[in-house]
Amino acid sequence: AEALQALVQHADPHPPGYYLLLIAWCRLYGVSVVSLRGFSATVSMLSLLAMYGLGCELGTLVHHQSARLTGLFAAALLALAPAEIMYAHEGRMYAQLGLCTILLLTLYARLGLRRTAWRRWHWAALVLVEALALYTHFFAVFLIASLALWMLARLLLQARRGDRRPLLQWLISQLAVAALYAPWLPVTLERAAGHVTGTTYVPPLGQFASQVWSFLLSG
């Protein structure tokens, strides 16, 4: 409760998800530089496992025998990515956002591409991971909106063929995510309307693209 109140009072631009999990982590391992960065490092290692799962999921669509090889290759790329290595060292929320991104891509690939029958725990996982992503960083809304548009188009086509149940289940899951995020929505809207960075600089498009690729390739 004190952490949430402090985030509101001090106008922190980020949602509370990372901070609340970090509080629980520090209750176990203490407050130190090693502990704070250790949380991000642990999340980054979980991201490697999640990336292996995503690679296997997508590899299965191409050829079942290449699924494990695809997963290992994907995990190796992430392990060597300079940006991921940097995020694994930081006491910030970006490693956690990366993990949520990989998990969401895996869940949506399974639902939208493989069209396997989902059980209740699949839908529960989708709701929890989407909510955690939104509570981790505001930019998660762009990822979720993109996946939602893609999924909605696929499920509408499936509904036209007579199978409306997946569409209804997905819509219910999105309503559940909205309900979970509703308590923090007023703060989000306030931040979006009034957040100004003192060192704001808008570079030319070419310079921006160069900086992005430089960061991704070198950290």
Protein backbone atom coordinates (compact mmCIF):
# COMPACT_ATOMS: atom_id res chain seq x y z
CA ALA A 1 0.00 0.00 0.00
CA GLU A 2 2.85 2.41 0.81
CA ALA A 3 4.53 1.65 -2.51
CA LEU A 4 1.36 2.32 -4.50
CA GLN A 5 0.77 5.57 -2.64
CA ALA A 6 4.35 6.68 -3.28
CA LEU A 7 4.06 5.92 -7.00
CA VAL A 8 0.97 8.10 -7.24
CA GLN A 9 2.33 10.96 -5.13
CA HIS A 10 5.71 11.16 -6.87
CA ALA A 11 4.18 10.87 -10.36
CA ASP A 12 6.32 7.92 -11.39
CA PRO A 13 5.70 7.37 -15.11
CA HIS A 14 5.63 3.57 -14.84
CA PRO A 15 2.91 1.19 -13.61
CA PRO A 16 3.44 -0.62 -10.29
CA GLY A 17 3.82 -4.23 -11.46
CA TYR A 18 7.61 -4.34 -11.52
CA TYR A 19 7.95 -2.50 -8.22
CA LEU A 20 5.52 -4.76 -6.37
CA LEU A 21 7.28 -7.91 -7.57
CA LEU A 22 10.62 -6.33 -6.67
CA ILE A 23 9.37 -5.64 -3.13
CA ALA A 24 8.50 -9.32 -2.73
CA TRP A 25 11.90 -10.28 -4.15
CA CYS A 26 13.73 -7.98 -1.73
CA ARG A 27 11.81 -9.46 1.20
CA LEU A 28 13.53 -12.74 0.33
CA TYR A 29 16.98 -11.57 -0.75
CA GLY A 30 17.43 -8.17 0.90
CA VAL A 31 17.96 -4.71 -0.54
CA SER A 32 21.29 -4.42 -2.34
CA VAL A 33 22.64 -3.76 -5.81
CA VAL A 34 23.16 -7.50 -6.29
CA SER A 35 19.61 -8.25 -5.20
CA LEU A 36 18.00 -5.57 -7.37
CA ARG A 37 19.93 -6.58 -10.45
CA GLY A 38 19.54 -10.24 -9.58
CA PHE A 39 15.79 -9.95 -10.09
CA SER A 40 16.29 -8.71 -13.66
CA ALA A 41 18.92 -11.37 -14.31
CA THR A 42 16.56 -14.10 -13.09
CA VAL A 43 13.73 -12.78 -15.25
CA SER A 44 16.09 -12.66 -18.24
CA MET A 45 17.04 -16.32 -17.70
CA LEU A 46 13.35 -17.19 -17.61
CA SER A 47 13.05 -15.31 -20.90
CA LEU A 48 15.57 -17.73 -22.43
CA LEU A 49 13.36 -20.67 -21.46
CA ALA A 50 10.29 -18.83 -22.77
CA MET A 51 12.07 -18.05 -26.04
CA TYR A 52 12.95 -21.71 -26.43
CA GLY A 53 9.26 -22.51 -26.00
CA LEU A 54 8.27 -19.88 -28.56
CA GLY A 55 10.80 -21.23 -31.03
CA CYS A 56 9.48 -24.76 -30.55
CA GLU A 57 5.92 -23.50 -31.00
CA LEU A 58 6.71 -21.78 -34.30
CA GLY A 59 9.03 -24.58 -35.44
CA THR A 60 6.20 -27.09 -35.01
CA LEU A 61 4.18 -25.17 -37.59
CA VAL A 62 6.92 -25.68 -40.19
CA HIS A 63 8.19 -29.15 -39.39
CA HIS A 64 7.71 -31.07 -36.18
CA GLN A 65 11.24 -32.54 -36.22
CA SER A 66 12.81 -29.05 -36.44
CA ALA A 67 10.91 -27.66 -33.44
CA ARG A 68 13.67 -28.22 -30.87
CA LEU A 69 16.36 -26.90 -33.19
CA THR A 70 14.29 -23.76 -33.83
CA GLY A 71 13.80 -23.29 -30.10
CA LEU A 72 17.50 -23.65 -29.34
CA PHE A 73 18.43 -21.23 -32.11
CA ALA A 74 15.90 -18.65 -30.90
CA ALA A 75 17.12 -18.94 -27.30
CA ALA A 76 20.75 -18.59 -28.44
CA LEU A 77 19.93 -15.41 -30.37
CA LEU A 78 18.30 -13.92 -27.29
CA ALA A 79 21.18 -14.97 -25.03
CA LEU A 80 23.64 -13.16 -27.31
CA ALA A 81 21.48 -10.08 -27.93
CA PRO A 82 23.32 -7.03 -26.50
CA ALA A 83 20.07 -5.27 -25.60
CA GLU A 84 18.84 -8.28 -23.62
CA ILE A 85 22.18 -8.57 -21.83
CA MET A 86 21.97 -4.90 -20.85
CA TYR A 87 18.40 -5.25 -19.59
CA ALA A 88 19.46 -8.28 -17.54
CA HIS A 89 21.92 -6.03 -15.69
CA GLU A 90 19.51 -3.16 -14.99
CA GLY A 91 17.36 -2.68 -11.92
CA ARG A 92 14.47 -1.67 -14.15
CA MET A 93 11.37 -3.25 -15.63
CA TYR A 94 12.47 -3.90 -19.21
CA ALA A 95 13.61 -7.50 -18.72
CA GLN A 96 10.19 -8.24 -17.21
CA LEU A 97 8.46 -6.59 -20.16
CA GLY A 98 10.53 -8.75 -22.52
CA LEU A 99 9.45 -11.92 -20.73
CA CYS A 100 5.80 -10.88 -20.95
CA THR A 101 6.24 -10.18 -24.67
CA ILE A 102 7.65 -13.64 -25.37
CA LEU A 103 4.91 -15.35 -23.36
CA LEU A 104 2.18 -13.39 -25.15
CA LEU A 105 3.62 -14.23 -28.56
CA THR A 106 3.69 -17.91 -27.58
CA LEU A 107 0.10 -17.91 -26.35
CA TYR A 108 -1.23 -16.05 -29.38
CA ALA A 109 0.71 -18.28 -31.76
CA ARG A 110 -0.84 -21.34 -30.17
CA LEU A 111 -4.33 -19.87 -30.25
CA GLY A 112 -4.23 -18.20 -33.65
CA LEU A 113 -1.96 -20.43 -35.72
CA ARG A 114 -2.33 -23.93 -34.33
CA ARG A 115 -5.99 -23.47 -33.39
CA THR A 116 -5.73 -26.10 -30.70
CA ALA A 117 -8.56 -26.40 -28.23
CA TRP A 118 -7.69 -24.27 -25.23
CA ARG A 119 -8.32 -25.32 -21.67
CA ARG A 120 -9.19 -23.01 -18.83
CA TRP A 121 -5.58 -22.64 -17.74
CA HIS A 122 -4.64 -21.38 -21.20
CA TRP A 123 -7.19 -18.57 -20.93
CA ALA A 124 -6.14 -17.84 -17.35
CA ALA A 125 -2.51 -17.60 -18.46
CA LEU A 126 -3.44 -15.22 -21.28
CA VAL A 127 -5.35 -12.94 -18.92
CA LEU A 128 -2.63 -12.91 -16.26
CA VAL A 129 0.26 -12.32 -18.68
CA GLU A 130 -1.57 -9.51 -20.52
CA ALA A 131 -2.44 -7.85 -17.21
CA LEU A 132 1.14 -8.23 -15.96
CA ALA A 133 2.48 -6.71 -19.19
CA LEU A 134 0.20 -3.68 -18.80
CA TYR A 135 1.19 -3.30 -15.16
CA THR A 136 4.88 -3.54 -16.16
CA HIS A 137 5.09 -0.79 -18.79
CA PHE A 138 2.62 1.46 -20.60
CA PHE A 139 4.14 0.54 -23.97
CA ALA A 140 2.75 -2.97 -23.58
CA VAL A 141 -0.53 -1.57 -24.88
CA PHE A 142 0.98 -1.31 -28.38
CA LEU A 143 1.96 -4.99 -28.39
CA ILE A 144 -1.38 -6.12 -27.00
CA ALA A 145 -3.34 -3.95 -29.43
CA SER A 146 -1.39 -5.35 -32.39
CA LEU A 147 -1.94 -8.93 -31.29
CA ALA A 148 -5.60 -8.20 -30.57
CA LEU A 149 -6.23 -6.83 -34.07
CA TRP A 150 -4.54 -9.86 -35.64
CA MET A 151 -6.43 -12.30 -33.42
CA LEU A 152 -9.76 -10.55 -33.90
CA ALA A 153 -9.43 -10.80 -37.68
CA ARG A 154 -8.65 -14.52 -37.52
CA LEU A 155 -11.42 -15.31 -35.04
CA LEU A 156 -13.98 -13.34 -37.04
CA LEU A 157 -13.16 -15.41 -40.11
CA GLN A 158 -13.49 -18.54 -38.00
CA ALA A 159 -16.83 -17.31 -36.64
CA ARG A 160 -18.14 -16.78 -40.18
CA ARG A 161 -17.53 -20.47 -40.78
CA GLY A 162 -19.81 -21.26 -37.85
CA ASP A 163 -17.38 -21.68 -34.94
CA ARG A 164 -18.05 -18.66 -32.69
CA ARG A 165 -16.94 -20.13 -29.38
CA PRO A 166 -13.22 -19.15 -29.64
CA LEU A 167 -14.21 -15.57 -30.46
CA LEU A 168 -16.51 -15.33 -27.45
CA GLN A 169 -13.89 -16.87 -25.17
CA TRP A 170 -11.24 -14.44 -26.37
CA LEU A 171 -13.54 -11.43 -25.94
CA ILE A 172 -14.30 -12.55 -22.39
CA SER A 173 -10.57 -12.86 -21.69
CA GLN A 174 -9.99 -9.30 -22.90
CA LEU A 175 -12.79 -8.01 -20.68
CA ALA A 176 -11.13 -9.79 -17.77
CA VAL A 177 -7.82 -8.05 -18.56
CA ALA A 178 -9.60 -4.69 -18.69
CA ALA A 179 -11.22 -5.39 -15.31
CA LEU A 180 -7.85 -6.27 -13.76
CA TYR A 181 -6.28 -3.07 -15.06
CA ALA A 182 -9.24 -0.83 -14.24
CA PRO A 183 -7.94 0.17 -10.75
CA TRP A 184 -4.83 1.73 -12.29
CA LEU A 185 -6.52 3.15 -15.40
CA PRO A 186 -7.22 6.61 -13.89
CA VAL A 187 -3.53 6.97 -13.02
CA THR A 188 -2.57 5.86 -16.53
CA LEU A 189 -4.82 8.45 -18.16
CA GLU A 190 -3.46 11.16 -15.88
CA ARG A 191 0.13 10.20 -16.73
CA ALA A 192 -0.60 10.10 -20.45
CA ALA A 193 -2.13 13.56 -20.37
CA GLY A 194 0.50 15.27 -18.25
CA HIS A 195 3.78 13.37 -18.60
CA VAL A 196 6.60 15.53 -19.95
CA THR A 197 10.26 14.56 -20.06
CA GLY A 198 12.55 17.50 -19.41
CA THR A 199 15.18 16.32 -21.89
CA THR A 200 12.75 15.56 -24.70
CA TYR A 201 14.45 15.58 -28.09
CA VAL A 202 12.89 14.35 -31.31
CA PRO A 203 15.66 13.22 -33.69
CA PRO A 204 15.27 12.99 -37.47
CA LEU A 205 13.86 9.68 -38.68
CA GLY A 206 17.16 8.49 -40.16
CA GLN A 207 19.06 9.25 -36.97
CA PHE A 208 16.37 7.55 -34.89
CA ALA A 209 16.52 4.37 -37.00
CA SER A 210 20.32 4.38 -36.75
CA GLN A 211 20.20 4.75 -32.97
CA VAL A 212 17.67 1.94 -32.60
CA TRP A 213 19.74 -0.52 -34.65
CA SER A 214 22.92 0.55 -32.87
CA PHE A 215 21.28 -0.16 -29.55
CA LEU A 216 19.90 -3.53 -30.62
CA LEU A 217 23.20 -4.68 -32.12
CA SER A 218 25.60 -3.26 -29.53
CA GLY A 219 23.57 -2.44 -26.44
